[in-house]
Structure formats: structure tokens, C-alpha cells
CSV table of C-alpha atoms in Angstrom, one decimal:
chain,number,residue,atom,x,y,z
A,29,UNK,CA,299.2,30.4,-74.2
A,30,UNK,CA,302.2,30.9,-75.8
A,31,UNK,CA,302.3,28.4,-78.9
A,32,UNK,CA,304.7,30.4,-80.9
A,33,UNK,CA,301.7,32.5,-83.2
A,34,UNK,CA,302.0,35.7,-82.4
A,35,UNK,CA,297.6,37.3,-82.2
A,36,UNK,CA,298.8,40.3,-80.9
A,37,UNK,CA,296.1,42.9,-82.7
A,38,UNK,CA,296.2,46.9,-83.8
A,39,UNK,CA,293.3,48.8,-81.9
A,40,UNK,CA,291.9,50.0,-84.7
A,41,UNK,CA,290.9,46.0,-85.5
A,42,UNK,CA,289.9,45.2,-81.8
A,43,UNK,CA,287.4,48.1,-82.5
A,44,UNK,CA,286.5,47.1,-86.2
A,45,UNK,CA,286.0,43.4,-84.7
A,46,UNK,CA,283.3,44.9,-82.1
A,47,UNK,CA,282.2,47.2,-84.9
A,48,UNK,CA,281.4,44.3,-87.2
A,49,UNK,CA,279.9,42.3,-84.5
A,50,UNK,CA,277.5,45.0,-83.4
A,51,UNK,CA,276.8,46.0,-87.2
A,52,UNK,CA,275.7,42.1,-87.5
A,53,UNK,CA,273.7,41.6,-85.0
A,54,UNK,CA,269.9,42.2,-86.0
A,55,UNK,CA,268.8,42.4,-82.4
A,56,UNK,CA,270.9,46.0,-82.2
A,57,UNK,CA,268.9,47.6,-85.5
A,58,UNK,CA,265.8,49.6,-85.5
A,59,UNK,CA,265.1,49.6,-81.7
A,60,UNK,CA,263.2,52.2,-79.8
A,61,UNK,CA,264.7,53.0,-76.5
A,62,UNK,CA,262.8,54.8,-73.8
A,63,UNK,CA,264.8,57.0,-71.5
A,64,UNK,CA,265.5,60.0,-71.0
A,65,UNK,CA,267.4,63.2,-72.4
A,66,UNK,CA,270.7,65.3,-70.6
A,67,UNK,CA,273.5,66.7,-71.9
A,68,UNK,CA,271.2,67.9,-75.4
A,69,UNK,CA,273.7,69.4,-78.1
A,70,UNK,CA,272.5,71.1,-80.8
A,71,UNK,CA,275.8,71.4,-83.0
A,72,UNK,CA,275.3,74.2,-85.1
A,73,UNK,CA,278.1,73.8,-87.3
A,74,UNK,CA,276.6,70.1,-88.4
A,75,UNK,CA,273.3,70.3,-87.6
A,76,UNK,CA,274.2,67.3,-85.3
A,77,UNK,CA,272.2,66.7,-81.9
A,78,UNK,CA,274.3,65.2,-79.6
A,79,UNK,CA,272.7,64.6,-76.1
A,80,UNK,CA,272.6,61.2,-73.3
A,81,UNK,CA,269.3,58.8,-72.9
A,82,UNK,CA,270.0,57.8,-69.4
A,83,UNK,CA,267.4,55.5,-67.1
A,84,UNK,CA,267.4,55.1,-63.2
A,85,UNK,CA,270.7,53.1,-63.7
A,86,UNK,CA,271.8,53.6,-67.1
A,87,UNK,CA,273.1,55.7,-69.5
A,88,UNK,CA,274.4,55.7,-73.2
A,89,UNK,CA,275.1,58.3,-75.6
A,90,UNK,CA,273.7,59.2,-78.9
A,91,UNK,CA,274.6,61.7,-81.3
A,92,UNK,CA,271.6,62.4,-84.0
A,93,UNK,CA,272.6,63.0,-87.6
A,94,UNK,CA,271.9,66.6,-89.7
A,95,UNK,CA,269.8,65.0,-92.5
A,96,UNK,CA,267.4,62.8,-89.6
A,97,UNK,CA,267.2,66.1,-87.3
A,98,UNK,CA,265.5,67.8,-89.8
A,99,UNK,CA,263.3,66.1,-90.2
A,100,UNK,CA,261.9,66.1,-86.7
A,101,UNK,CA,258.7,67.8,-86.2
A,102,UNK,CA,260.1,69.7,-83.1
A,103,UNK,CA,263.4,70.9,-82.4
A,104,UNK,CA,265.2,70.3,-79.1
A,105,UNK,CA,267.1,73.3,-78.5
A,106,UNK,CA,268.6,74.9,-76.1
A,107,UNK,CA,269.2,72.5,-73.5
A,108,UNK,CA,265.1,73.2,-73.0
A,109,UNK,CA,264.5,69.2,-73.1
A,110,UNK,CA,267.2,68.1,-70.7
A,111,UNK,CA,265.1,65.1,-68.3
A,112,UNK,CA,262.5,65.0,-71.0
A,113,UNK,CA,261.3,61.3,-71.6
A,114,UNK,CA,261.7,60.2,-75.8
A,115,UNK,CA,261.6,57.3,-77.8
A,116,UNK,CA,264.6,57.1,-79.9
A,117,UNK,CA,264.6,54.8,-82.6
A,118,UNK,CA,267.9,53.6,-83.9
A,119,UNK,CA,270.8,51.7,-83.9
A,120,UNK,CA,273.7,50.1,-81.2
A,121,UNK,CA,276.9,51.3,-83.2
A,122,UNK,CA,280.3,51.7,-82.7
A,123,UNK,CA,282.5,54.8,-83.2
A,124,UNK,CA,285.9,52.7,-84.0
A,125,UNK,CA,288.4,56.4,-84.2
A,126,UNK,CA,287.1,56.2,-79.9
A,127,UNK,CA,285.7,52.8,-79.3
A,128,UNK,CA,283.3,54.5,-77.8
A,129,UNK,CA,279.8,52.6,-78.7
A,130,UNK,CA,276.7,55.1,-79.0
A,131,UNK,CA,272.8,55.1,-80.0
A,132,UNK,CA,273.0,56.4,-83.5
A,133,UNK,CA,269.0,57.9,-83.8
A,134,UNK,CA,267.3,58.2,-86.5
A,135,UNK,CA,263.9,59.1,-85.1
A,136,UNK,CA,263.1,60.3,-81.8
A,137,UNK,CA,259.8,61.0,-80.2
A,138,UNK,CA,258.1,62.7,-76.7
A,139,UNK,CA,256.8,61.2,-74.2
A,140,UNK,CA,254.2,62.9,-71.7
A,141,UNK,CA,254.0,66.4,-71.8
A,142,UNK,CA,256.5,66.0,-74.7
A,143,UNK,CA,253.9,65.2,-76.6
A,144,UNK,CA,251.6,67.6,-75.4
A,145,UNK,CA,254.3,70.3,-76.7
A,146,UNK,CA,254.7,68.5,-80.3
A,147,UNK,CA,251.3,69.4,-80.8
A,148,UNK,CA,251.3,72.6,-79.4
A,149,UNK,CA,254.0,73.7,-82.4
A,150,UNK,CA,252.3,71.5,-85.5
A,151,UNK,CA,248.9,73.9,-84.2
A,152,UNK,CA,251.3,77.2,-83.7
A,153,UNK,CA,252.9,76.6,-87.3
A,154,UNK,CA,250.0,75.5,-89.1
A,155,UNK,CA,247.6,78.6,-87.7
A,156,UNK,CA,250.3,80.9,-88.7
A,157,UNK,CA,250.6,79.8,-92.0
A,158,UNK,CA,246.8,80.6,-92.2
A,159,UNK,CA,247.4,84.0,-90.9
A,160,UNK,CA,246.0,83.7,-87.5
A,161,UNK,CA,248.5,85.6,-85.5
A,162,UNK,CA,248.8,88.3,-87.6
A,163,UNK,CA,245.6,90.2,-86.1
A,164,UNK,CA,246.7,93.4,-84.1
A,165,UNK,CA,244.0,95.4,-82.6
A,166,UNK,CA,244.8,98.9,-80.8
A,167,UNK,CA,243.2,98.0,-77.3
A,168,UNK,CA,240.9,100.9,-76.4
A,169,UNK,CA,242.8,103.2,-73.7
A,170,UNK,CA,240.1,104.4,-71.3
A,171,UNK,CA,237.5,101.6,-72.1
A,172,UNK,CA,234.4,101.9,-70.3
A,173,UNK,CA,232.4,98.4,-70.2
A,174,UNK,CA,235.4,94.8,-69.9
A,175,UNK,CA,234.8,91.5,-70.3
A,176,UNK,CA,236.0,89.0,-68.1
A,177,UNK,CA,236.3,85.0,-69.2
A,178,UNK,CA,237.9,83.0,-66.6
A,179,UNK,CA,237.0,80.6,-63.6
A,180,UNK,CA,234.2,82.6,-61.1
A,181,UNK,CA,235.9,81.3,-58.3
A,182,UNK,CA,239.7,81.2,-59.7
A,183,UNK,CA,242.6,84.1,-58.1
A,184,UNK,CA,242.6,85.2,-61.5
A,185,UNK,CA,239.4,86.9,-61.8
A,186,UNK,CA,239.9,88.5,-58.0
A,187,UNK,CA,243.3,89.8,-59.5
A,188,UNK,CA,241.8,91.4,-62.3
A,189,UNK,CA,238.5,92.8,-60.4
A,190,UNK,CA,241.3,94.2,-57.6
A,191,UNK,CA,243.6,96.0,-59.9
A,192,UNK,CA,241.1,97.7,-62.4
A,193,UNK,CA,238.6,98.7,-59.6
A,194,UNK,CA,242.3,100.3,-57.9
A,195,UNK,CA,243.2,102.1,-61.1
A,196,UNK,CA,239.7,103.2,-62.5
A,197,UNK,CA,236.6,102.2,-60.9
A,198,UNK,CA,234.3,104.0,-63.1
A,199,UNK,CA,234.9,100.4,-65.2
A,200,UNK,CA,232.3,98.3,-66.1
A,201,UNK,CA,233.1,94.8,-66.1
A,202,UNK,CA,231.0,92.5,-66.9
A,203,UNK,CA,232.2,88.5,-65.4
A,204,UNK,CA,231.1,85.7,-68.0
A,205,UNK,CA,231.9,82.4,-65.8
A,206,UNK,CA,234.0,79.6,-67.7
A,207,UNK,CA,235.9,76.3,-67.2
A,208,UNK,CA,239.9,77.0,-67.8
A,209,UNK,CA,240.6,73.2,-67.1
A,210,UNK,CA,239.7,69.8,-68.1
A,211,UNK,CA,237.9,68.8,-71.6
A,212,UNK,CA,235.0,70.7,-71.6
A,213,UNK,CA,236.8,74.1,-71.1
A,214,UNK,CA,237.4,74.1,-74.9
A,215,UNK,CA,233.3,74.5,-75.4
A,216,UNK,CA,232.7,76.2,-72.2
A,217,UNK,CA,235.6,79.2,-73.1
A,218,UNK,CA,233.7,79.0,-76.9
A,219,UNK,CA,230.5,79.3,-74.8
A,220,UNK,CA,231.8,82.7,-73.1
A,221,UNK,CA,232.7,83.9,-75.9
A,222,UNK,CA,230.1,83.8,-78.0
A,223,UNK,CA,228.0,85.6,-74.4
A,224,UNK,CA,231.0,88.3,-74.4
A,225,UNK,CA,230.5,89.0,-78.3
A,226,UNK,CA,226.3,90.0,-77.5
A,227,UNK,CA,228.1,92.6,-75.1
A,228,UNK,CA,228.7,96.3,-76.2
A,229,UNK,CA,232.5,95.6,-74.2
A,230,UNK,CA,235.1,97.4,-75.3
A,231,UNK,CA,237.8,95.2,-74.5
A,232,UNK,CA,238.0,91.1,-73.7
A,233,UNK,CA,239.8,89.9,-71.2
A,234,UNK,CA,240.3,86.2,-70.9
A,235,UNK,CA,242.5,83.2,-69.0
A,236,UNK,CA,243.1,81.5,-66.0
A,237,UNK,CA,245.9,82.0,-63.4
A,238,UNK,CA,249.6,79.2,-63.8
A,239,UNK,CA,249.1,75.7,-63.5
A,240,UNK,CA,251.1,72.6,-65.3
A,241,UNK,CA,250.4,71.9,-69.2
A,242,UNK,CA,248.3,70.1,-68.8
A,243,UNK,CA,246.2,72.1,-66.6
A,244,UNK,CA,247.2,75.3,-69.9
A,245,UNK,CA,244.9,72.8,-72.7
A,246,UNK,CA,242.4,74.1,-73.0
A,247,UNK,CA,243.9,77.0,-74.1
A,248,UNK,CA,245.7,75.0,-77.2
A,249,UNK,CA,242.8,74.2,-78.4
A,250,UNK,CA,242.4,75.0,-82.5
A,251,UNK,CA,238.5,75.9,-81.7
A,252,UNK,CA,238.9,78.2,-79.2
A,253,UNK,CA,241.7,79.7,-81.6
A,254,UNK,CA,239.8,80.5,-83.8
A,255,UNK,CA,237.1,81.9,-82.0
A,256,UNK,CA,239.4,84.1,-80.4
A,257,UNK,CA,240.5,85.1,-84.4
A,258,UNK,CA,237.0,86.1,-85.0
A,259,UNK,CA,236.0,88.0,-82.1
A,260,UNK,CA,234.6,91.5,-83.2
A,261,UNK,CA,236.1,92.7,-79.8
A,262,UNK,CA,239.7,92.9,-79.2
A,263,UNK,CA,241.3,90.6,-77.0
A,264,UNK,CA,243.7,90.5,-74.3
A,265,UNK,CA,245.1,86.7,-73.2
A,266,UNK,CA,246.3,86.3,-69.6
A,267,UNK,CA,246.8,82.2,-69.2
A,268,UNK,CA,249.1,81.4,-66.9
A,269,UNK,CA,252.5,82.8,-65.8
A,270,UNK,CA,254.9,84.9,-67.8
A,271,UNK,CA,257.1,81.7,-69.0
A,272,UNK,CA,254.0,79.9,-70.3
A,273,UNK,CA,252.9,80.2,-73.8
A,274,UNK,CA,249.8,78.7,-75.3
A,275,UNK,CA,247.6,79.1,-78.7
A,276,UNK,CA,245.6,81.5,-77.8
A,277,UNK,CA,248.4,83.3,-76.2
A,278,UNK,CA,249.3,84.2,-80.2
A,279,UNK,CA,245.8,84.6,-81.4
A,280,UNK,CA,244.8,87.5,-79.7
A,281,UNK,CA,245.3,91.1,-79.6
A,282,UNK,CA,247.5,91.6,-76.9
A,283,UNK,CA,249.2,89.0,-74.3
A,284,UNK,CA,249.6,89.5,-71.3
A,285,UNK,CA,252.2,87.7,-69.0
A,286,UNK,CA,249.6,87.3,-66.2
A,287,UNK,CA,245.8,88.0,-65.0
A,288,UNK,CA,246.3,91.1,-63.0
A,289,UNK,CA,248.9,92.5,-65.8
A,290,UNK,CA,246.3,92.3,-68.3
A,291,UNK,CA,243.9,94.2,-65.8
A,292,UNK,CA,246.6,96.5,-65.5
A,293,UNK,CA,247.2,96.8,-69.6
A,294,UNK,CA,243.5,96.7,-70.0
A,295,UNK,CA,242.6,100.4,-67.9
A,296,UNK,CA,244.8,103.7,-67.5
A,297,UNK,CA,244.6,104.7,-64.2
A,298,UNK,CA,242.2,107.5,-63.7
A,299,UNK,CA,244.8,109.7,-61.5
A,300,UNK,CA,246.9,109.3,-65.0
A,301,UNK,CA,243.6,110.1,-67.0
A,302,UNK,CA,242.6,113.6,-64.8
A,303,UNK,CA,246.5,114.6,-65.3
A,304,UNK,CA,246.4,113.8,-69.3
A,305,UNK,CA,243.1,115.4,-69.3
A,306,UNK,CA,244.3,118.2,-67.4
A,307,UNK,CA,247.1,118.9,-69.6
A,308,UNK,CA,245.0,119.0,-72.8
A,309,UNK,CA,242.6,121.1,-70.7
A,310,UNK,CA,245.6,123.5,-70.6
A,311,UNK,CA,246.8,123.2,-74.1
A,312,UNK,CA,243.2,123.3,-75.3
A,313,UNK,CA,242.8,126.1,-73.8
A,314,UNK,CA,245.8,127.9,-75.0
A,315,UNK,CA,245.3,127.2,-78.5
A,316,UNK,CA,241.4,128.7,-77.4
A,317,UNK,CA,242.8,131.8,-76.2
A,318,UNK,CA,245.8,132.0,-79.1
A,319,UNK,CA,243.2,131.1,-81.9
A,320,UNK,CA,240.9,134.3,-80.5
A,321,UNK,CA,243.3,136.7,-80.1
A,322,UNK,CA,244.8,136.1,-83.6
A,323,UNK,CA,241.2,136.1,-85.0
A,324,UNK,CA,240.6,138.7,-83.3
A,325,UNK,CA,243.1,141.0,-85.3
A,326,UNK,CA,242.2,139.6,-87.5
A,327,UNK,CA,239.2,141.1,-87.5
A,328,UNK,CA,240.3,144.6,-87.0
A,329,UNK,CA,243.0,144.0,-89.4
A,330,UNK,CA,239.4,143.1,-92.2
A,331,UNK,CA,237.0,146.0,-90.4
A,332,UNK,CA,239.7,149.0,-91.3
A,333,UNK,CA,239.6,147.5,-94.4
A,334,UNK,CA,236.3,147.5,-94.4
A,335,UNK,CA,235.8,150.7,-92.9
A,336,UNK,CA,238.5,152.0,-95.1
A,337,UNK,CA,236.0,151.0,-98.4
A,338,UNK,CA,232.9,151.6,-97.1
A,339,UNK,CA,230.6,153.9,-98.5
A,340,UNK,CA,230.3,156.3,-95.9
A,341,UNK,CA,234.1,156.0,-95.5
A,342,UNK,CA,234.2,157.0,-98.9
A,343,UNK,CA,231.4,159.8,-98.1
A,344,UNK,CA,233.7,161.2,-95.2
A,345,UNK,CA,236.4,161.2,-97.4
A,346,UNK,CA,234.8,163.2,-99.7
A,347,UNK,CA,232.5,165.4,-97.9
A,348,UNK,CA,236.6,166.0,-96.4
A,349,UNK,CA,237.7,167.0,-99.5
A,350,UNK,CA,234.8,168.8,-100.2
A,351,UNK,CA,235.3,170.7,-97.4
A,352,UNK,CA,238.7,171.7,-98.2
A,353,UNK,CA,237.8,172.4,-101.5
A,354,UNK,CA,234.8,175.0,-100.7
A,355,UNK,CA,237.2,176.6,-97.8
A,356,UNK,CA,239.7,176.6,-100.5
A,357,UNK,CA,236.8,178.2,-102.9
A,358,UNK,CA,235.7,180.5,-100.3
A,359,UNK,CA,239.3,181.6,-99.7
A,360,UNK,CA,239.7,182.4,-103.1
A,361,UNK,CA,236.6,184.0,-103.6
A,362,UNK,CA,237.3,186.3,-100.3
A,363,UNK,CA,240.2,187.4,-101.8
A,364,UNK,CA,238.8,187.8,-105.2
A,365,UNK,CA,236.4,189.6,-103.6
A,366,UNK,CA,238.7,191.9,-101.9
A,367,UNK,CA,240.8,193.1,-105.1
A,368,UNK,CA,237.5,193.2,-107.1
A,369,UNK,CA,236.0,196.2,-103.5
A,370,UNK,CA,239.7,197.5,-103.8
A,371,UNK,CA,239.7,198.3,-106.9
A,372,UNK,CA,236.4,199.0,-107.5
A,373,UNK,CA,236.8,201.8,-104.6
A,374,UNK,CA,239.8,202.9,-106.6
A,375,UNK,CA,237.6,203.4,-109.3
A,376,UNK,CA,235.3,204.9,-107.1
A,377,UNK,CA,237.4,207.7,-106.0
A,378,UNK,CA,238.6,208.4,-109.5
A,379,UNK,CA,235.0,208.7,-111.0
A,380,UNK,CA,234.3,210.7,-107.9
A,381,UNK,CA,237.1,213.5,-108.5
A,382,UNK,CA,236.0,213.9,-111.8
A,383,UNK,CA,232.5,213.7,-111.2
A,384,UNK,CA,229.8,216.7,-111.6
A,385,UNK,CA,228.6,217.1,-108.2
A,386,UNK,CA,232.4,217.5,-106.7
A,387,UNK,CA,232.5,220.9,-109.5
A,388,UNK,CA,229.1,222.0,-107.8
A,389,UNK,CA,230.7,222.5,-105.2
A,390,UNK,CA,232.8,224.1,-106.0
A,391,UNK,CA,230.3,227.2,-107.1
A,392,UNK,CA,229.6,226.1,-110.6
A,393,UNK,CA,226.2,224.9,-111.5
A,394,UNK,CA,223.7,223.0,-113.9
A,395,UNK,CA,221.5,224.1,-116.2
A,396,UNK,CA,218.6,221.7,-118.2
A,397,UNK,CA,216.1,222.2,-120.3
A,398,UNK,CA,212.7,221.2,-119.3
A,399,UNK,CA,213.6,217.7,-121.0
A,400,UNK,CA,216.0,217.6,-118.0
A,401,UNK,CA,219.1,217.2,-120.3
A,402,UNK,CA,222.0,219.3,-119.8
A,403,UNK,CA,222.0,222.6,-121.3
A,404,UNK,CA,226.1,223.1,-122.9
A,405,UNK,CA,224.9,226.0,-125.3
A,406,UNK,CA,222.7,228.7,-125.8
A,407,UNK,CA,221.3,227.8,-128.7
A,408,UNK,CA,219.5,224.6,-126.6
A,409,UNK,CA,217.4,227.2,-125.4
A,410,UNK,CA,215.2,229.7,-126.3
A,411,UNK,CA,214.3,233.3,-124.5
A,412,UNK,CA,210.8,231.8,-122.1
A,413,UNK,CA,212.3,228.6,-122.1
A,414,UNK,CA,211.9,227.3,-118.1
A,415,UNK,CA,215.3,225.8,-117.3
A,416,UNK,CA,216.5,223.7,-114.0
A,417,UNK,CA,220.3,225.0,-112.2
A,418,UNK,CA,220.8,222.3,-110.4
A,419,UNK,CA,223.4,223.7,-107.5
A,420,UNK,CA,225.7,221.8,-105.0
A,421,UNK,CA,222.8,221.6,-102.7
A,422,UNK,CA,219.1,222.1,-104.5
A,423,UNK,CA,217.5,222.7,-107.5
A,424,UNK,CA,215.4,225.9,-109.0
A,425,UNK,CA,213.7,227.2,-111.3
A,426,UNK,CA,214.3,229.7,-114.0
A,427,UNK,CA,212.9,231.9,-117.0
A,428,UNK,CA,215.1,232.3,-119.8
A,429,UNK,CA,215.1,236.2,-119.7
A,430,UNK,CA,217.6,237.0,-122.3
A,431,UNK,CA,221.0,234.6,-123.6
A,432,UNK,CA,224.0,235.7,-125.4
A,433,UNK,CA,225.9,233.7,-127.7
């Protein structure tokens, strides 16, 4: 109706009036709204959460500012919570710039499976701070005995048995049956670990096949986690499918994505073991032969050195030297004797040349008195003396009848 008064207002004024109406409506402040998350976005620059809450027939835009988002004990990131049912507490307000009303959340709690996940996150954070996830012992490459903790009738057990027997039939398997689902499962698993600790197994494999979040809750039990951590035998967890993670997976020494993978990881293929042993044997034989050869050469060298320094070797050396000296001495003596012999012969020839006997050969004779002393002058004898006359051959005696001066 036109009464001459201009009732025209700006868009901002309209949005502001609506915003004030909603702000002053106490029934829209501090309310809790149940719904399903969709279009979830974590705005990394601001730290704000943007998402849509919806039910079967309707939806509302929602935002949680950084200060409230930081206080959450869980972090719904990367869209993995799209579709999760939650209860969000906050206020309905208008974003005046766009004229769009939306829900401003300051708390958010998951329902159903989400509650399980929150408990999982809280327990994981607490146990990690205590250091239960840092113990990672090596799994023996060639175990002789493996303890398997799982349901006696489950498919997981058959997968484990078949793969281990195929890879290495020499490995002994000890089955320790346990409940793997339900409220009594944690106690059953803890008891099974106690029994496994009494065996001489080298490895413990524990787990089950896939299932829902509720089905796997037994392996998120804190008491079971502490039991796994205290196990003196290395452990391999094999819970659910590859995408499933439980608290027991983080505590175990090795996490296998599936029970079949746990069997693969627990034992080496016997063919590979034989090949490896063959390689080791050949390498060892080569090293032994090389070592023997080197030691033989060293022994020969040491033997030669010992022989060179041994008494028998020194005696042989001295004997050789003595033989050389003996020969040298013999040669020297023989040479000296030969020289002396030649000198003797020459001297004998000279003496022989001067010998009176040779004079006798020329007709001369030697007169000797009764004392066999040569008579050289007549004064040496008297008339009537018997004298001897030595001729060249033979000797005669004569009596001096007269003598002449």
C-alpha cells in the first residue's frame, strides 16, 4: 500500500535484521543437532571446518572455527568422515554478507562407529606416549615353531596353515584357540597369549579375518595391547583386511595386512632357504679352499725358514763348508807335498852327485880304520893296522905293511 512513505531498505539491512532475529531467538542458541556429515573440508589456511549436516529430507551448511576445531580429540580430515553420523552443538546464525543462514558448531561428537573410532584414537595416543608402539623386535627368518592364536574354525587359520605348510613344511605349528569377537574375546586372547608364552615357539601370529568395526573391537582392548607388548616371544598381528588397523597392530613387532600375509612373513620359502644355503655352502667351500691354500703357502714359507734356521740345516751348512775347506786344505797340502817332493828330488840329485859312492864307481875306494872311521892321511894308521877298504861293490880288509908320506 502506497501511503507516501518510502519503506525501501538495503540488502544489508535485511540480512542484519534477520541475523538479529536469529541471534535473539534463544531456541536456536546452544542447540544439539543430529545429522550426517557431507562435503567435509578442512580449510588448512584458516584451520576452520566446513561441512554440511543432513538427514533424510533436509540439510544445513555448518562451520566450526579453528579454536573449536583444535579442541576436538579427533580430526575428521581428508573426507573420511563424510557420511558419519554426529551430534553437533552450536548456534544457528546468519552470515550477513551472503544472506545465508548456517550452523556455527563449537562441539562435535560422533555416533555409532564414530564413537569406537574416538575411543580408538584416544587409546592409541595414550599408549603411544607410554612407548608401547616403539618396541619392534626382529622376526626370526627361519623359525622352528610358530604359535597361532585365532579362532579354531575361522578361515584365517586355514589360510595361515596352508601357506606355512606350502612354504616350509618343516615348521611346527602350535594352535592356541581363542575367541576373536564379542565381549569375552579380549580375555580369551589374553589367556591364549599366556599359554603361548609357555611354549618354545619362536614367533606368535595372532588375529582374525575381516569384519566390521564392531567385530574387530576385541583387538582394540587396552589390556590385550599391554599383554602383546609384554610378550617375550616376537609377535605378528594379522587382524582383518589391509585397510583395517587396530591397537594390537601398533603394539605388535610386525603388522601383517592379512592372515595370509602374516604366514608369508613368518617363514621363508624352503626353496629359497635351500638356494641360500647352497650359496652359503659354495661360498664357504671357496673360502675354506682359499684359506687352506694361503695357509699351505704360509706353512711352506715358515717350514723353509725353520729349516734354514734349524740345527740340522746349520750342521749341513757347516758340513758343506768343512768339506770345501777340507778339499781346499787337501789341495793345498798336496800342492805343498808336490813342491817339497820336487825339491827333495832335486836335493837328492844334488847330494847324489856329491856322494862318495859315486866316486867309488869311478875306481876310487874308501879306507877306514878299525873304528870304521875314514882314513884320510897316513898318520891316522900304523904299520900292522887292519883297515877296511870300501869299493864300489863290496868291502875288503887289509893289513898295513908299509906307508908312505
